[in-house]
JSON list of C-alpha atoms in Angstrom, two decimals:
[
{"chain": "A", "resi": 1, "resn": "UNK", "atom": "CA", "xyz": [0.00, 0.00, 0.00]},
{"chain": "A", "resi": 2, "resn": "UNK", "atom": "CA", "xyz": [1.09, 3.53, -0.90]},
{"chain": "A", "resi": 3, "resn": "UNK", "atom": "CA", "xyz": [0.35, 6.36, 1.68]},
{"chain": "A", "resi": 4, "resn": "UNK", "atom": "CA", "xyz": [0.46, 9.60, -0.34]},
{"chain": "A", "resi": 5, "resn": "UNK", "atom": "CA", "xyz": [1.41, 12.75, 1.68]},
{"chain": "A", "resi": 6, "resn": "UNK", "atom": "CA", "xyz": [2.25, 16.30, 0.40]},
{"chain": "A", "resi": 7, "resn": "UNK", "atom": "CA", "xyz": [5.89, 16.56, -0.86]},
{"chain": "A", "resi": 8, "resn": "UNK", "atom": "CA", "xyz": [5.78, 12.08, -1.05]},
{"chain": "A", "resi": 9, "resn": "UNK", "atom": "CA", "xyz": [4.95, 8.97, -0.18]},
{"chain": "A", "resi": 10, "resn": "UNK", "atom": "CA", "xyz": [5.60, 5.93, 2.22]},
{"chain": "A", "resi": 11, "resn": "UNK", "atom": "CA", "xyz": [5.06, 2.38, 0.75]},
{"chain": "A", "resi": 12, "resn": "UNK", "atom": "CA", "xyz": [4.75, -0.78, 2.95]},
{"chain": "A", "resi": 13, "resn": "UNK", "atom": "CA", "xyz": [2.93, -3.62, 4.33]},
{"chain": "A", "resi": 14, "resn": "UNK", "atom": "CA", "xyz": [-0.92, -2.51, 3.89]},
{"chain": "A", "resi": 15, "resn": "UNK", "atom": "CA", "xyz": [-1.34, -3.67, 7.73]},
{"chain": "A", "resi": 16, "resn": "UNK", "atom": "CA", "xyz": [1.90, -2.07, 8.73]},
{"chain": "A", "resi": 17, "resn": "UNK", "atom": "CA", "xyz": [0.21, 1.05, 7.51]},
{"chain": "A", "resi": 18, "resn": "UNK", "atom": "CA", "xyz": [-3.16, 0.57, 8.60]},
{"chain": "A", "resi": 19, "resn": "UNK", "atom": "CA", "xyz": [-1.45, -0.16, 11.92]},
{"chain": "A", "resi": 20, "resn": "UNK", "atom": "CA", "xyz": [0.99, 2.72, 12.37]},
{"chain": "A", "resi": 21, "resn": "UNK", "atom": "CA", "xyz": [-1.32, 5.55, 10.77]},
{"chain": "A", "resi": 22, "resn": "UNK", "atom": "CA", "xyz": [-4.36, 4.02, 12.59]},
{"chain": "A", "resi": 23, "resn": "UNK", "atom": "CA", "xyz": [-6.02, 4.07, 8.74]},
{"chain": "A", "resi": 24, "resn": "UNK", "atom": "CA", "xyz": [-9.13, 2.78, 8.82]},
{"chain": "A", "resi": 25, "resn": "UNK", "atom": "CA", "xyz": [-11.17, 1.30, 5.10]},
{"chain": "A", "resi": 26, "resn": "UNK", "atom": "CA", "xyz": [-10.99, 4.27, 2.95]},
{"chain": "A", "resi": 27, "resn": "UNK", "atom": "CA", "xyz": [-9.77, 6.82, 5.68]},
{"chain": "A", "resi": 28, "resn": "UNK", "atom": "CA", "xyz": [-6.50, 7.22, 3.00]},
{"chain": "A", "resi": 29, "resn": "UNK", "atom": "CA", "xyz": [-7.89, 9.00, 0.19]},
{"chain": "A", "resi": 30, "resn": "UNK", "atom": "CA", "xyz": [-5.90, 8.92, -3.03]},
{"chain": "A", "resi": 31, "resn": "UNK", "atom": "CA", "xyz": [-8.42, 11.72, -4.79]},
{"chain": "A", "resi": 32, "resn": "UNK", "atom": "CA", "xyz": [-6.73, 14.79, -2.29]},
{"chain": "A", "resi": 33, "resn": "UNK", "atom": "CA", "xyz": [-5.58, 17.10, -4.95]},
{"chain": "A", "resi": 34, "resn": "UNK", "atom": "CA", "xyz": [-3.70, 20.61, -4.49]},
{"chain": "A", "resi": 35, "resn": "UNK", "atom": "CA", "xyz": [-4.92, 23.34, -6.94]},
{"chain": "A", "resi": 36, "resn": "UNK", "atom": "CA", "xyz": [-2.43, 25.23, -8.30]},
{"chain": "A", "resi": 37, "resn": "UNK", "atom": "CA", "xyz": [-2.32, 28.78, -10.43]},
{"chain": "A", "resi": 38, "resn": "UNK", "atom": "CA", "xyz": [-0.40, 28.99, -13.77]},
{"chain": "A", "resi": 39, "resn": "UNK", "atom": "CA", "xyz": [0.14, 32.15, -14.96]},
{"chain": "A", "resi": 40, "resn": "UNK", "atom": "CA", "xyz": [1.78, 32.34, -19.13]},
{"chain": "A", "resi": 41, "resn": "UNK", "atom": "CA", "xyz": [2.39, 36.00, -20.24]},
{"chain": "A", "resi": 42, "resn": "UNK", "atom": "CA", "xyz": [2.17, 37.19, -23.27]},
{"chain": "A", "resi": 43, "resn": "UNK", "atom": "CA", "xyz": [4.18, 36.93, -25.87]},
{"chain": "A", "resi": 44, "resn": "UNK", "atom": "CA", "xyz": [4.85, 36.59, -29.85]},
{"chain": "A", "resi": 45, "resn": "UNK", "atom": "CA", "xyz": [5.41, 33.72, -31.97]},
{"chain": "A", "resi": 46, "resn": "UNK", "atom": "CA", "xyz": [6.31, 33.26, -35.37]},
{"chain": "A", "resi": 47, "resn": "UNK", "atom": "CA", "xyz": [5.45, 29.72, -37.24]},
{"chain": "A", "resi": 48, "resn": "UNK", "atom": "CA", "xyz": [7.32, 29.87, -40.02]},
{"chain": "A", "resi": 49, "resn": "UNK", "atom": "CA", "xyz": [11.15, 31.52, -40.20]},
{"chain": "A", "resi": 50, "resn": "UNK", "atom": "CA", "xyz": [10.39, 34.59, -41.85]},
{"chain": "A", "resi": 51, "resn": "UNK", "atom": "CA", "xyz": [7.29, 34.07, -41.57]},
{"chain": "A", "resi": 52, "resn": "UNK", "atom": "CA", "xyz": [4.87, 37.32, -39.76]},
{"chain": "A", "resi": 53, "resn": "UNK", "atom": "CA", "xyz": [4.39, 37.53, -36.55]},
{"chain": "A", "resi": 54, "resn": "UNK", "atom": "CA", "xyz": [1.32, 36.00, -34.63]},
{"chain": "A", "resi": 55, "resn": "UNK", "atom": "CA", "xyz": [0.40, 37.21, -30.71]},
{"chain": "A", "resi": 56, "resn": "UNK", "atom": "CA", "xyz": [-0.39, 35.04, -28.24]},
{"chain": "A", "resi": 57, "resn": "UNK", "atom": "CA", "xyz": [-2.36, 36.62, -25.18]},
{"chain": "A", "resi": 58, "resn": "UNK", "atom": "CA", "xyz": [-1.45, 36.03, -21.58]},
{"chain": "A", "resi": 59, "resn": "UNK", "atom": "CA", "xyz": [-3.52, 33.52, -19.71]},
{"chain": "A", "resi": 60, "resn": "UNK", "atom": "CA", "xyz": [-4.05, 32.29, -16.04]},
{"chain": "A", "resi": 61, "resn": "UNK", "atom": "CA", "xyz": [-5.69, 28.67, -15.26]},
{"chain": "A", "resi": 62, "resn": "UNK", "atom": "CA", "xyz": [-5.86, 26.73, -12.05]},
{"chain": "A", "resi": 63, "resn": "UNK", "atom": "CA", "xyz": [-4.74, 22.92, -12.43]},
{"chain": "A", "resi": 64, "resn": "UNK", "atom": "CA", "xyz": [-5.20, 20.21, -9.71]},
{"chain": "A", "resi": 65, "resn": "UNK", "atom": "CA", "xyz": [-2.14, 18.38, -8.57]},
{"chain": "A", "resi": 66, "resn": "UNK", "atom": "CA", "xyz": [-2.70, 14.78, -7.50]},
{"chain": "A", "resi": 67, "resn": "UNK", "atom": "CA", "xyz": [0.13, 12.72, -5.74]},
{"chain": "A", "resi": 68, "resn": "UNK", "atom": "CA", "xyz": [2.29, 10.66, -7.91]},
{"chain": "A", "resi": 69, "resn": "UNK", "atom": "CA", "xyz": [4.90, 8.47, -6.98]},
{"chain": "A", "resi": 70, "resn": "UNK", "atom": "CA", "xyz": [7.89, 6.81, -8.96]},
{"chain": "A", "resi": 71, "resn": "UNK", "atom": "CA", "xyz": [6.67, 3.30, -10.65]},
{"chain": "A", "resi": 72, "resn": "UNK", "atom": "CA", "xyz": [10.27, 1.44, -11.69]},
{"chain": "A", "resi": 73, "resn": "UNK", "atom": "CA", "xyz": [11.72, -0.33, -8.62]},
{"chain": "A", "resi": 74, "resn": "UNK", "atom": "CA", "xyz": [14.83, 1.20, -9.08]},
{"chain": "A", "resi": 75, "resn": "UNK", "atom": "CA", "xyz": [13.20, 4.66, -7.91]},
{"chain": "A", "resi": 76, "resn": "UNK", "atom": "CA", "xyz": [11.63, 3.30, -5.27]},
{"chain": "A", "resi": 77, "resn": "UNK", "atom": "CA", "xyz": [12.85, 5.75, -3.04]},
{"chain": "A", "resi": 78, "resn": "UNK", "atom": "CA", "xyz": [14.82, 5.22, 0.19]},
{"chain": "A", "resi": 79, "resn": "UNK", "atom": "CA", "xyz": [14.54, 2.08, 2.41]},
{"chain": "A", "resi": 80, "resn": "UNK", "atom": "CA", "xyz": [13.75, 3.28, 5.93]},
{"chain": "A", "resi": 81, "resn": "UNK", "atom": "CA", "xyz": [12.59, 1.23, 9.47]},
{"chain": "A", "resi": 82, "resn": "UNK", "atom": "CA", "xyz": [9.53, 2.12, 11.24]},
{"chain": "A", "resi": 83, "resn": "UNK", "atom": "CA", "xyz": [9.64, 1.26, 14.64]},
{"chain": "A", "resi": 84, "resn": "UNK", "atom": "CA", "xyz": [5.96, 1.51, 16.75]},
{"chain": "A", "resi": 85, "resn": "UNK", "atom": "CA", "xyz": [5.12, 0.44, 20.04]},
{"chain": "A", "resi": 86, "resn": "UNK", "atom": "CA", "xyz": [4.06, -3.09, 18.43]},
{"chain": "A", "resi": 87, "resn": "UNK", "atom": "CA", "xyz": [7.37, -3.99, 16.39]},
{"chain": "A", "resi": 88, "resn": "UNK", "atom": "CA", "xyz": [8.74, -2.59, 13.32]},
{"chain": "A", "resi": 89, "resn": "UNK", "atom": "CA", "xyz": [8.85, -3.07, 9.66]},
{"chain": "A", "resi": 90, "resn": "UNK", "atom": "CA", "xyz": [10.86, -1.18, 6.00]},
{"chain": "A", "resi": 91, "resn": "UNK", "atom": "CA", "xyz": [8.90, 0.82, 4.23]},
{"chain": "A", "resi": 92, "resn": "UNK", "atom": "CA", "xyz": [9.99, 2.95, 1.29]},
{"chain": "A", "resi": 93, "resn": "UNK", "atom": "CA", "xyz": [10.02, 6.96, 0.95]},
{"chain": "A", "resi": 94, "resn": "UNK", "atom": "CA", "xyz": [9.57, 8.72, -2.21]},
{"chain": "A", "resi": 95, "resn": "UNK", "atom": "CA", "xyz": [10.56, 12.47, -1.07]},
{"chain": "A", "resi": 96, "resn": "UNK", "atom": "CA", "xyz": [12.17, 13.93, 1.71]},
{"chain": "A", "resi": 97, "resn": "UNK", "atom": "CA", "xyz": [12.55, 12.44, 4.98]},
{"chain": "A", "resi": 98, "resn": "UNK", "atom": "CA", "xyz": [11.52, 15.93, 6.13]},
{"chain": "A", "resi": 99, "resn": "UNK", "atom": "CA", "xyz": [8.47, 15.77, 3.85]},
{"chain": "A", "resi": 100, "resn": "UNK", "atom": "CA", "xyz": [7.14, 12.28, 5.54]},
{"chain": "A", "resi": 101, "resn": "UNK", "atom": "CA", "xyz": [7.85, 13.75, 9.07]},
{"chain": "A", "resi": 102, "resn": "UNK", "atom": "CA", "xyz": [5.73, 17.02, 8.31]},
{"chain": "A", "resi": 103, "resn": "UNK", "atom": "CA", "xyz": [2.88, 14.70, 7.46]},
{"chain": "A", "resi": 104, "resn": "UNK", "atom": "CA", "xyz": [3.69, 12.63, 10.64]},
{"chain": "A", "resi": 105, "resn": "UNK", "atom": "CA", "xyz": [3.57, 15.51, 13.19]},
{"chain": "A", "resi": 106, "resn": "UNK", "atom": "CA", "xyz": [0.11, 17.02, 11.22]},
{"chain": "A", "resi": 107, "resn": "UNK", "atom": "CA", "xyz": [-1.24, 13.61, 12.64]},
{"chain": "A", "resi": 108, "resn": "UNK", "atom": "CA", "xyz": [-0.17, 13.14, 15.37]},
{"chain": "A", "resi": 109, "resn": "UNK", "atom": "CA", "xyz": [-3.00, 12.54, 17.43]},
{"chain": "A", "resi": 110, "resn": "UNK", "atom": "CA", "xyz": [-4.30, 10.25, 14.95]},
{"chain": "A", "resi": 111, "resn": "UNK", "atom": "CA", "xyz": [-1.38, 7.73, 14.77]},
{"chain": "A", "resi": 112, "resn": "UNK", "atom": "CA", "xyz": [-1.84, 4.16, 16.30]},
{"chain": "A", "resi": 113, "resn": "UNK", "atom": "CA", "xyz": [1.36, 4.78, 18.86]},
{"chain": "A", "resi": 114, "resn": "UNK", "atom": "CA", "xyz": [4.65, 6.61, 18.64]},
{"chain": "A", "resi": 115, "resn": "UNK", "atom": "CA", "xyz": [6.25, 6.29, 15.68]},
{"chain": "A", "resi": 116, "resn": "UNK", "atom": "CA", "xyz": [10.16, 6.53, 14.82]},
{"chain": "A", "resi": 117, "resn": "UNK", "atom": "CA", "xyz": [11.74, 6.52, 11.37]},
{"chain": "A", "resi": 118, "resn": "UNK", "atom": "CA", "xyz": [15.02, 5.56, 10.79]},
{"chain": "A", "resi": 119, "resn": "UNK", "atom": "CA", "xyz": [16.55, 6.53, 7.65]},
{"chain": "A", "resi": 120, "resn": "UNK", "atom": "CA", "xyz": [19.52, 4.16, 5.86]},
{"chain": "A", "resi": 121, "resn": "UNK", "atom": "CA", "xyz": [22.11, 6.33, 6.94]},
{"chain": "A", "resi": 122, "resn": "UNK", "atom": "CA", "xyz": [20.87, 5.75, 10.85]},
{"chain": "A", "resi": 123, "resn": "UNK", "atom": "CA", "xyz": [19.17, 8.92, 11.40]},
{"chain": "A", "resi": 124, "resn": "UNK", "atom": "CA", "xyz": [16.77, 8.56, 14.02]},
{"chain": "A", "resi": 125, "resn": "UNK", "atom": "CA", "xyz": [13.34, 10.83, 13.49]},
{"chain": "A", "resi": 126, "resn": "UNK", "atom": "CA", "xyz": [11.02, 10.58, 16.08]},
{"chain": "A", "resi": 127, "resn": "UNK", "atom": "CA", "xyz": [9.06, 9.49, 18.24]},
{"chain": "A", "resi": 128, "resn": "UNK", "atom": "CA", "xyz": [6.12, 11.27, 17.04]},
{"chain": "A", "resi": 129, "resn": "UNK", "atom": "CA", "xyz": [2.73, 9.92, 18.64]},
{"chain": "A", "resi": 130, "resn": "UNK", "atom": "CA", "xyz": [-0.11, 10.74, 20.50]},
{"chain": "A", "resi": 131, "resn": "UNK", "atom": "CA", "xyz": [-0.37, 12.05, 23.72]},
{"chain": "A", "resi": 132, "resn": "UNK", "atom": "CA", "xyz": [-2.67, 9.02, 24.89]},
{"chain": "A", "resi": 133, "resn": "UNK", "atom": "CA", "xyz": [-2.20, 5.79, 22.28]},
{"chain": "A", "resi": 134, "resn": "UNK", "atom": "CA", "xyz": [-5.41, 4.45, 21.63]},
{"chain": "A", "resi": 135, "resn": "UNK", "atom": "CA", "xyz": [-6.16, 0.66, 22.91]},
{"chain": "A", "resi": 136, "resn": "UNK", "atom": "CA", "xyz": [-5.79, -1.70, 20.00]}
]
């Protein structure tokens, strides 16, 4: 299972997941899009060298950006350990390691029990949890 965030993903176990994010059914919603403004100015173009001159007016349009993540294996994105309160498991991180812990302190409260991420090169990030861990 792939748990988009903004600025990534995390990709593991489906129950891992479910477990650690304390994801529910349908709770992770792939559809969450961010809408973002383009802006082109104006300008001139000419189709044909020599050719005369044709104007192209400036424009503005809002686009919606859905998550993506990489699909070869070989940009996976980094191995890292998750370690909760109920045993640990690798997951992979397309993104920043920054990126995933943003999204992990926005729900805090809402995670299954502290969570810790370590990345391949043994930085430790965490433990990020609840005040109270729920009861399994």
């Amino acid at each position: 299972m792939t748990l988009a965030y903004p600025g990534g993903s995390i990709t593991a176990a489906r129950g891992n997941l479910e477990q650690t994010f304390a994801l529910s059914g349908a709770t992770s919603s792939y559809c969450q899009a961010v809408t973002e403004s383009i802006s082109r100015t104006g300008h001139s173009r000419v189709n044909k060298i020599g050719g005369t001159s044709t104007s192209v007016k400036a424009t503005t349009f809002s686009v919606k950006k859905y998550s993506t993540s990489r699909s070869s294996q070989a940009a996976a994105g980094q191995a890292v350990e998750v370690l909760t309160g109920v045993g640990s498991y690798t997951a992979r991180v397309s993104g920043s390691l920054q990126a995933l812990m943003a999204y992990v302190c926005s729900i805090e409260n809402s995670v299954f029990d502290y969570v810790t991420v370590v990345s391949q090169q043994g930085t430790i990030y965490g433990p990020v949890g609840p005040s109270t861990a729920p009861t399994p």
